[in-house]
Short mmCIF file of C-alpha atoms and ligand atoms in Angstrom, two decimals:
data_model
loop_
_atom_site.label_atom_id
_atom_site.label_comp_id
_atom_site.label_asym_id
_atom_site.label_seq_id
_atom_site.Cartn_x
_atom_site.Cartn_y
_atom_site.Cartn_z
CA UNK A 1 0.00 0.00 0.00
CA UNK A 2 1.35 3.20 -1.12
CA UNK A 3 -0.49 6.23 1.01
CA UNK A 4 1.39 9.24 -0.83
CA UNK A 5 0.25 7.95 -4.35
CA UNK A 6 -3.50 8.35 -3.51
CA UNK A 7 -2.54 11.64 -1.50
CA UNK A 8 -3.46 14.38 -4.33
CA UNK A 9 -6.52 12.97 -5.75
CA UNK A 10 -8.97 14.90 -3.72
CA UNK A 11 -11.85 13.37 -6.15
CA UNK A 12 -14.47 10.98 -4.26
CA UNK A 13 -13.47 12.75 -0.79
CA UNK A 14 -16.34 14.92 1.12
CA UNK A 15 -16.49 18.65 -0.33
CA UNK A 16 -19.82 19.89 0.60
CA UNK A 17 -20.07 23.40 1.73
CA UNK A 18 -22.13 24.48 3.85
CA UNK A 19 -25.93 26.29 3.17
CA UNK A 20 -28.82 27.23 5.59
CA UNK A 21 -31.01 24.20 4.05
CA UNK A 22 -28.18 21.78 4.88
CA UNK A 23 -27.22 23.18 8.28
CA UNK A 24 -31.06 22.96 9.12
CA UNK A 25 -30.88 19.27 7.90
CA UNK A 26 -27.68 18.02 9.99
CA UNK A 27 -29.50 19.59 13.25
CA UNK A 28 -32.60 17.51 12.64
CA UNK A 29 -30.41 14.45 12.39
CA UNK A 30 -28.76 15.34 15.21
CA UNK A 31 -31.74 15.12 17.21
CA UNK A 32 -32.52 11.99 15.97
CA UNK A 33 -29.16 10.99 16.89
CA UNK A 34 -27.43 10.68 13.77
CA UNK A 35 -25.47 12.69 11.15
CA UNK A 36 -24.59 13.01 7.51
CA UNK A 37 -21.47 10.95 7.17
CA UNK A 38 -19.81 13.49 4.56
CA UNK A 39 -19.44 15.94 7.43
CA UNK A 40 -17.06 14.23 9.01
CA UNK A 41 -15.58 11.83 6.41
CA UNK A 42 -12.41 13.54 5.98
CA UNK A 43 -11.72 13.31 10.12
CA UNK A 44 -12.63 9.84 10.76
CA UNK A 45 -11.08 8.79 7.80
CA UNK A 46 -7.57 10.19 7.24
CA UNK A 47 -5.04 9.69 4.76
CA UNK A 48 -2.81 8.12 6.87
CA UNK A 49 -2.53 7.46 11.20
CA UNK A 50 -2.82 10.88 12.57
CA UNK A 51 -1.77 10.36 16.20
CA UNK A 52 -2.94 12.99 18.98
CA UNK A 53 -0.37 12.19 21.01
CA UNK A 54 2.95 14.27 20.99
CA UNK A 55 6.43 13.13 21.19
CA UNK A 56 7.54 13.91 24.48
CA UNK A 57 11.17 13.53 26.49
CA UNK A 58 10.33 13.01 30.23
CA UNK A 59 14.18 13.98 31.60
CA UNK A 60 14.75 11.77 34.92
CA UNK A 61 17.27 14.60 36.61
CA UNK A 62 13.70 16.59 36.27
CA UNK A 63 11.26 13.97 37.48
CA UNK A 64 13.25 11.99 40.41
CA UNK A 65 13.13 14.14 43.16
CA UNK A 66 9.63 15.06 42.44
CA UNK A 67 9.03 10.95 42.56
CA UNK A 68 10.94 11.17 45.90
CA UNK A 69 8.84 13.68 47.30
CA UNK A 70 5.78 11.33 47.05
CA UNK A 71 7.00 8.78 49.79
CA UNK A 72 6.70 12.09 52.15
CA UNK A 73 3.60 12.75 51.08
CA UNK A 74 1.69 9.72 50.91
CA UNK A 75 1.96 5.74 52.03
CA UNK A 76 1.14 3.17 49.52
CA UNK A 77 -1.29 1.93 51.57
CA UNK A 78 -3.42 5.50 51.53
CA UNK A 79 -2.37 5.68 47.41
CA UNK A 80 -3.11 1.94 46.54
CA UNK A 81 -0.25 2.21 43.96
CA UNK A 82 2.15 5.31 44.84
CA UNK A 83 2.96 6.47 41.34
CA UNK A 84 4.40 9.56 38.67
CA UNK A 85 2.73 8.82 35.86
CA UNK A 86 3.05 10.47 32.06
CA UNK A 87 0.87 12.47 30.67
CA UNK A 88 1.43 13.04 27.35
CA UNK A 89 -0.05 16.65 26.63
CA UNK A 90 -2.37 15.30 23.98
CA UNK A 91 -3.68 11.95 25.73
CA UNK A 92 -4.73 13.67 29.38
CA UNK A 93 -8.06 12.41 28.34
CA UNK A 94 -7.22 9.08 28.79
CA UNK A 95 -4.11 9.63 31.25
CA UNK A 96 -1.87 8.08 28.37
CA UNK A 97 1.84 8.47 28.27
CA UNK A 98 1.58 7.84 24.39
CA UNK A 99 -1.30 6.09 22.01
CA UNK A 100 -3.17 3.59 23.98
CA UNK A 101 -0.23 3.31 26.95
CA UNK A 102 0.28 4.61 29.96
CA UNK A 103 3.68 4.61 32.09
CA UNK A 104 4.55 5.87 35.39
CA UNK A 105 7.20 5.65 37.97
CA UNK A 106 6.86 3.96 41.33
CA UNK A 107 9.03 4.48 44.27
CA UNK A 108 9.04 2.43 47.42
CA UNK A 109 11.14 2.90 50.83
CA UNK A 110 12.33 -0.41 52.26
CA UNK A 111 10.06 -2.30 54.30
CA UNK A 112 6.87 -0.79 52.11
CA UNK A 113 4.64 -3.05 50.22
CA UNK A 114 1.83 -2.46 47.89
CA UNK A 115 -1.17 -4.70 48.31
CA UNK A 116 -1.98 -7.29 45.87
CA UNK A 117 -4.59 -6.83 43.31
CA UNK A 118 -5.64 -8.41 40.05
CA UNK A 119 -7.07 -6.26 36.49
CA UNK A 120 -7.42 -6.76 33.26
CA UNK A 121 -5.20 -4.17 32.45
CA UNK A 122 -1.72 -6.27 31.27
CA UNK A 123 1.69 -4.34 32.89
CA UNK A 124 5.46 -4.57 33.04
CA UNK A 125 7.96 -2.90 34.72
CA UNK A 126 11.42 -1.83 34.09
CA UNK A 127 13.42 -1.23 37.59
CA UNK A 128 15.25 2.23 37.46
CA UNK A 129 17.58 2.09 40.91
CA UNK A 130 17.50 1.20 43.91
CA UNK A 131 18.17 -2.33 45.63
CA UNK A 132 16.13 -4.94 47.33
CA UNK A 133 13.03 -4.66 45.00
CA UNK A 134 11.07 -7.77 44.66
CA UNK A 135 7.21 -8.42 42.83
CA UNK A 136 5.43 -11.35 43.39
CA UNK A 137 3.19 -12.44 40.40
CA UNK A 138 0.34 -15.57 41.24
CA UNK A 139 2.94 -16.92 44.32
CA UNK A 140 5.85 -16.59 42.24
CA UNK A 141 8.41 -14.03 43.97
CA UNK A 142 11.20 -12.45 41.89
CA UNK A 143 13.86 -10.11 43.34
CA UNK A 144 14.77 -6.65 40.69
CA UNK A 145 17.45 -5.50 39.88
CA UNK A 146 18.19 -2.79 37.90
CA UNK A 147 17.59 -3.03 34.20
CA UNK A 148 15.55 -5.98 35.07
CA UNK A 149 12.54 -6.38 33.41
CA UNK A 150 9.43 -8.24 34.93
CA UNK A 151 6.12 -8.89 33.74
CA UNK A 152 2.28 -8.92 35.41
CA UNK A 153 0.58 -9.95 33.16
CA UNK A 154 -3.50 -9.34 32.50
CA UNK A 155 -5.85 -10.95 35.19
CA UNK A 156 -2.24 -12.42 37.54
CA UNK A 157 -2.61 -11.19 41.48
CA UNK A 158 0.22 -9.13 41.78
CA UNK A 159 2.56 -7.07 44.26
CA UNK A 160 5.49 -5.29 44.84
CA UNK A 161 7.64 -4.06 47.65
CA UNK A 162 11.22 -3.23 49.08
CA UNK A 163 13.02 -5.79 51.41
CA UNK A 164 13.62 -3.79 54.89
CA UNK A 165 17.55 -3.86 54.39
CA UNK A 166 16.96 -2.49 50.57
CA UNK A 167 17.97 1.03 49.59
CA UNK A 168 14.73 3.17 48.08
CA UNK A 169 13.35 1.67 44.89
CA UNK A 170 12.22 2.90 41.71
CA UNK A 171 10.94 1.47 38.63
CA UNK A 172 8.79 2.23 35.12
CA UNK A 173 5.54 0.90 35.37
CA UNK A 174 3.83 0.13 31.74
CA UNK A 175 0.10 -0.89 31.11
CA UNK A 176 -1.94 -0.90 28.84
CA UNK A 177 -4.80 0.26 31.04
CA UNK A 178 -5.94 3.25 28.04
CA UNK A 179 -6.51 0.59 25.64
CA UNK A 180 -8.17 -1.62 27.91
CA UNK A 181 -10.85 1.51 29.08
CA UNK A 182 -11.06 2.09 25.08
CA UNK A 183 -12.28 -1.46 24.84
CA UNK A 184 -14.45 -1.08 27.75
CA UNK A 185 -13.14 -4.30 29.31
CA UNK A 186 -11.69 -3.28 32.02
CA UNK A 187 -11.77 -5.25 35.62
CA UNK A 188 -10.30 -4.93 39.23
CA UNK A 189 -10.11 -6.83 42.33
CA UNK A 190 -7.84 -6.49 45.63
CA UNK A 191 -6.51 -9.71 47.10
CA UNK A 192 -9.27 -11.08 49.85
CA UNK A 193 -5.97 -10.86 52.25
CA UNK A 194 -3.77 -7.90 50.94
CA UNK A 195 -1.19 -10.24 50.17
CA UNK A 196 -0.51 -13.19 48.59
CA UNK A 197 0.96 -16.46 50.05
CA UNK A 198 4.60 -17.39 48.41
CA UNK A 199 3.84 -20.90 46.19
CA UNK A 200 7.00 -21.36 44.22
CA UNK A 201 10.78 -21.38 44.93
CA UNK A 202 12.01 -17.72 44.29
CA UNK A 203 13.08 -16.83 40.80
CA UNK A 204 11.40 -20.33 39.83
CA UNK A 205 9.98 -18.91 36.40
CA UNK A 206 13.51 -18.12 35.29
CA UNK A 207 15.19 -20.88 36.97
CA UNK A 208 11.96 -23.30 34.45
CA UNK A 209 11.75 -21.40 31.53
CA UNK A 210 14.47 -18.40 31.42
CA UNK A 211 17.48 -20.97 30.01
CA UNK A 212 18.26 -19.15 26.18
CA UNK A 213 16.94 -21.83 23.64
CA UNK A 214 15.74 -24.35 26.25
CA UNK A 215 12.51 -25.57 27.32
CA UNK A 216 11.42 -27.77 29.89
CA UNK A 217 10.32 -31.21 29.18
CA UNK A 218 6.47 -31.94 30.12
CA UNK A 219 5.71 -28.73 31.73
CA UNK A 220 2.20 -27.52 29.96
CA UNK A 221 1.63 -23.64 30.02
CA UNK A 222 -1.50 -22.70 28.18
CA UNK A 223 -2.01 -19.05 29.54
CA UNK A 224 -2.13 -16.29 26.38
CA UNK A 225 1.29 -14.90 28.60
CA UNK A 226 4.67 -15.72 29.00
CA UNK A 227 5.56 -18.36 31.62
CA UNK A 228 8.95 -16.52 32.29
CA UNK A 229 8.21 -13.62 34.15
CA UNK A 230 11.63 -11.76 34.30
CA UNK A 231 14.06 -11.02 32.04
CA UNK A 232 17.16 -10.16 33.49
CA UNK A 233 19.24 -7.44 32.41
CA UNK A 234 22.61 -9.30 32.39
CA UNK A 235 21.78 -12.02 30.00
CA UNK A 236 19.87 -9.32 27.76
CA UNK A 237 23.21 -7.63 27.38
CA UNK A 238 25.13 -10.14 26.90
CA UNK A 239 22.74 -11.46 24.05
CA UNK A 240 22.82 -7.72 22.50
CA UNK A 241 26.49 -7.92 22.65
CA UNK A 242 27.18 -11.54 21.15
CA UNK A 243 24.70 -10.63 18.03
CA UNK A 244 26.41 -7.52 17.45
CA UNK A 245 29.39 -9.59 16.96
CA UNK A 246 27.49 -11.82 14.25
CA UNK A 247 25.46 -9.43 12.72
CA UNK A 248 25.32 -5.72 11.35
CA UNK A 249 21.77 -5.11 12.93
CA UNK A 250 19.05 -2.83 11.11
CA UNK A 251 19.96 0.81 9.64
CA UNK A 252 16.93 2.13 12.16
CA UNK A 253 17.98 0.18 15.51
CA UNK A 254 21.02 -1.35 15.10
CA UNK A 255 20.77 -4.79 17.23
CA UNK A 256 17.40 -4.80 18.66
CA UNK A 257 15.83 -8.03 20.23
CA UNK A 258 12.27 -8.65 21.08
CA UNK A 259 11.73 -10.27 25.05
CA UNK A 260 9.82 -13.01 23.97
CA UNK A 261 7.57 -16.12 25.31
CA UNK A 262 9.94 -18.96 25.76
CA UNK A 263 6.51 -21.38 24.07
CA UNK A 264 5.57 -19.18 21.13
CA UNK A 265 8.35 -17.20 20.28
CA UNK A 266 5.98 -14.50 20.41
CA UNK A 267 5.22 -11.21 22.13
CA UNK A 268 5.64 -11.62 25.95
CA UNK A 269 1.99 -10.39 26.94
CA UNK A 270 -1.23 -10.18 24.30
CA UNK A 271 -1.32 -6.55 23.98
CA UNK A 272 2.17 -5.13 24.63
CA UNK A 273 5.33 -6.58 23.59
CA UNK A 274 8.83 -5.13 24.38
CA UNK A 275 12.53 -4.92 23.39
CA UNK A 276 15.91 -4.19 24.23
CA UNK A 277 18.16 -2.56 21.70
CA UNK A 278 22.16 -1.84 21.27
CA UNK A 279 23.65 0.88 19.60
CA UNK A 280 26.95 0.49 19.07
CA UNK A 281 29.31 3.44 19.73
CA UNK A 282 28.75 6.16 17.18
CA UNK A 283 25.92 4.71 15.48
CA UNK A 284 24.13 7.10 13.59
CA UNK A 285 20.41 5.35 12.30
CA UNK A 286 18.16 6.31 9.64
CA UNK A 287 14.35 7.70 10.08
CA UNK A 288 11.48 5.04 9.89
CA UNK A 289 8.21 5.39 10.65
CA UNK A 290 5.55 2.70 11.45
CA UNK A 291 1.75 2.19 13.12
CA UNK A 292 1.75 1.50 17.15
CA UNK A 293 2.88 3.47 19.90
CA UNK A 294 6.26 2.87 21.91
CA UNK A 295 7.88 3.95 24.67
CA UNK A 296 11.89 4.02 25.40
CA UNK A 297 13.81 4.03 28.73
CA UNK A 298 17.55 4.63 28.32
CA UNK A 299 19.04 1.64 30.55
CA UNK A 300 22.45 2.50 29.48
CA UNK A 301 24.53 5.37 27.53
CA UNK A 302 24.11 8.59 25.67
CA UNK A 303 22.67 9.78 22.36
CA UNK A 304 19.54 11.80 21.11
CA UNK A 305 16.62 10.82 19.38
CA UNK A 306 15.04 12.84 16.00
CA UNK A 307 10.99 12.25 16.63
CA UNK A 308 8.77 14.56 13.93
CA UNK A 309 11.60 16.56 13.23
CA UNK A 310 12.10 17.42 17.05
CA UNK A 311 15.44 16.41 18.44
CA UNK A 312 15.55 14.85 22.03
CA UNK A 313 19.15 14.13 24.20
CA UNK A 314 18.72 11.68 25.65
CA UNK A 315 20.77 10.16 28.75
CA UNK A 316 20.33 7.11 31.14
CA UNK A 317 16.97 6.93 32.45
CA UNK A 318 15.36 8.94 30.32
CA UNK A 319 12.14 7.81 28.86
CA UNK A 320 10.46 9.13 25.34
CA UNK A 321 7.70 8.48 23.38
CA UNK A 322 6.97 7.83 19.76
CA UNK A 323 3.74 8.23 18.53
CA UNK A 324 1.93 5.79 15.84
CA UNK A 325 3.21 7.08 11.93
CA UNK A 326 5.57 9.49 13.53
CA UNK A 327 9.14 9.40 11.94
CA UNK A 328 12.20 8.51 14.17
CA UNK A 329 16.20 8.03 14.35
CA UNK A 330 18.06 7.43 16.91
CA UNK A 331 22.18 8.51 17.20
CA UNK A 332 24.42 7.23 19.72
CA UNK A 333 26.77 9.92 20.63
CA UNK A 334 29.46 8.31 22.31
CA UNK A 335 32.44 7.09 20.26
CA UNK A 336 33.53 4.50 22.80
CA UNK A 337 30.34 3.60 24.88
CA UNK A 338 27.48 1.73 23.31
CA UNK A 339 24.07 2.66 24.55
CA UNK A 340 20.76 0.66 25.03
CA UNK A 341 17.16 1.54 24.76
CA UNK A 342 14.46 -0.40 26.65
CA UNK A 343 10.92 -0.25 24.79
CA UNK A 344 7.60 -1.33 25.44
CA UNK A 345 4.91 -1.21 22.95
CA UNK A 346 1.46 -2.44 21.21
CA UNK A 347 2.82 -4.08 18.90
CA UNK A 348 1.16 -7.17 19.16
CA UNK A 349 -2.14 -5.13 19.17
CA UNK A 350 -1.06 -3.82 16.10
CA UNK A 351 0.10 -7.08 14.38
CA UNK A 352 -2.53 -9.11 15.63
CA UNK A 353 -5.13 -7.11 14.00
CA UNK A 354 -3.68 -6.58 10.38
CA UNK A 355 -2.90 -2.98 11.15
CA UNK A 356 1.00 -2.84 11.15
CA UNK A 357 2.44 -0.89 8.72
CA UNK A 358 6.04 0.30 8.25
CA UNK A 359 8.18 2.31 5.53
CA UNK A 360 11.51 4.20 5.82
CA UNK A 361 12.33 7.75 4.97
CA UNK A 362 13.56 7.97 1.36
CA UNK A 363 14.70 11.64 0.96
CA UNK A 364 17.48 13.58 2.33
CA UNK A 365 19.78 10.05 2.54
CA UNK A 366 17.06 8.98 5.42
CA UNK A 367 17.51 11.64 7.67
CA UNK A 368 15.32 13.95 8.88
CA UNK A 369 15.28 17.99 9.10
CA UNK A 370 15.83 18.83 12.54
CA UNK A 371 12.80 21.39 12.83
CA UNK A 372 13.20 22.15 16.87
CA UNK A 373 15.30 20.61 19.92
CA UNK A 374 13.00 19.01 21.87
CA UNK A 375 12.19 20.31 25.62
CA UNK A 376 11.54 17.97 28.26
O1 LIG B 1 1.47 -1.77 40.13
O2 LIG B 1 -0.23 -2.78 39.30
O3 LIG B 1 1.56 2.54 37.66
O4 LIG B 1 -2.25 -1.21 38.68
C1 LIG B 1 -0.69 1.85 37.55
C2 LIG B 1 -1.65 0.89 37.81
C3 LIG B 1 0.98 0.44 38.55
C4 LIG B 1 0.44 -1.77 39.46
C5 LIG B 1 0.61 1.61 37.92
C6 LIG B 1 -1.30 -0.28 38.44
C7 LIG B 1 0.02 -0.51 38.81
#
């Protein structure tokens, strides 16, 4: 499908001005509860994804001690879930960070707990600092570390807390609670007893199913998630680092590696998926765009991102957005340091339903314009 081809033949699109007869018209079908579909054809039909969301650089040296300041200020027992979240200027509607995702950061003292509930919302989290973190997902317990990722998946009883001889905690939370209000499905419950009993041996999800290229022999999982809940940030570098060694990666992401259920192969939840990629010192990519929304955390290094011809530094910890269709390249500015860029996304949403659609910027030797630097 070629969008741009289509893009000047204005023919057979709505083009009706106008009058005092047809004004009078649309109001009586508007009390009838309806309308003439040529009056708002053009909107609900673009020419290609036209995102409300904006990209947006949330800087951490801006946001942590404001995150810090909650534990003051409220108990996660009084806040259910004591969180930051991002608000993306054009999705406060929905209380998205981008698209149909939200994100926030969490921050727990040792000793605190939050209580375990259950929704249908599916979530992630990607720890930022901190030491003695642990989440518990259906009885299985899983210290964090950071640049660990763990998963909660949709409808799993989950919690999360600090060991008392930890050091202050925090982490990215990522849902997809906007999409799940979109589809009007969403549910919640609170654990009958706050917390959850302890079922399996600690770590036992990665200890079963977290061996690279290895699966256990007559263990059945049939849940629409992954079995392995965490994905540990050592082995994910170490993979990065071995396949840049046997490969020259992609001009837009240089080595970049989907987390991935150890059954299918496939997306680690049903309706967002995520990635780690490398960028090897000095890489400079070229601008893409495709459908879905994503969201980056900088777990390591230096470099700036063009979004929409806006360009974003970027340093560890940061987190950006790209919306659906926007274009995107990402630099790594250090000659001798490689840098790596944590992402969630929908991309599962996206492929699962057909609407996935990708093409690279042709012009300009695939680089962008640099129209404004970004602000936080
Ligand atoms: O920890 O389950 O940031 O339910 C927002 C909603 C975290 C969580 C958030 C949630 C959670």
């Amino acid at each position: 499908m070629k969008h741009d081809q289509y893009r000047e033949n204005i023919a057979g699109r709505a083009d009706v001005a106008d009058t005092p007869e047809l004004v009078a018209y649309y109001q009586q079908l508007a009390e009838l509860k309806t309308g003439a579909l040529w009056t708002v054809a053009n909107k609900i039909e673009p020419w290609q994804p036209k995102s409300s969301s904006v990209p947006v650089l949330w800087r951490y040296r801006d946001l942590r001690e404001h995150v810090l300041r909650s534990v003051e200020l409220v108990t996660p027992e009084k806040a259910g879930r004591r969180v930051i979240y991002l608000n993306n200027p054009g999705r406060q509607d929905v209380a998205a960070a981008v698209g149909w995702l939200y994100s926030g950061l969490q921050v727990m003292h040792p000793g605190e707990a939050a209580s375990a509930h259950a929704h249908s919302a599916s979530a992630l989290r990607f720890i930022m600092e901190g030491r003695g973190a642990y989440t518990i997902v259906d009885g299985h317990k899983m210290p964090l570390e950071a640049n660990d990722f763990v998963l909660t998946p949709n409808g799993t009883w989950h919690e999360h807390g600090v060991e008392a001889d930890g050091a202050p905690c925090i982490w990215q939370d990522g849902l997809d609670i906007p999409l799940v209000n979109a589809m009007e499905a969403g549910f919640y419950k609170v654990h009958p007893d706050l917390r959850q009993q302890i079922t399996a041996p600690v770590d036992d999800s990665v200890a079963l199913w977290g061996a690279a290229a290895l699966r256990p022999h007559n263990l059945g999982w049939d849940k629409p998630y992954s079995p392995l809940f965490k994905y540990q940030w050592g082995p994910t570098y170490d993979a990065l680092c071995r396949a840049a060694q046997a490969s020259d990666g992609t001009p837009y992401d240089d080595v970049l590696m989907h987390y991935t259920n150890p059954v299918t192969g496939g997306h680690v939840m049903p309706t967002i998926g995520a990635s780690m990629q490398r960028l090897r010192p000095g890489f400079v990519g070229t601008a893409h765009r495709h459908t879905g929304s994503f969201i980056y955390q900088v777990a390591k290094g230096e470099g700036y991102s063009i979004i929409d011809g806006q360009r974003f530094d970027w340093r560890e910890r940061d987190i950006f957005c790209v919306p659906s269709w926007a274009l995107h390249e990402h630099v790594n500015l250090s000659q001798s340091e490689d840098a790596c860029l944590f992402c969630f996304n929908d991309l599962p949403v996206m492929q699962s339903l057909s609407l996935y659609y990708e093409e690279a910027l042709l012009d300009n030797g695939g680089h962008q314009t640099i129209l404004s630097e970004g602000k936080a």
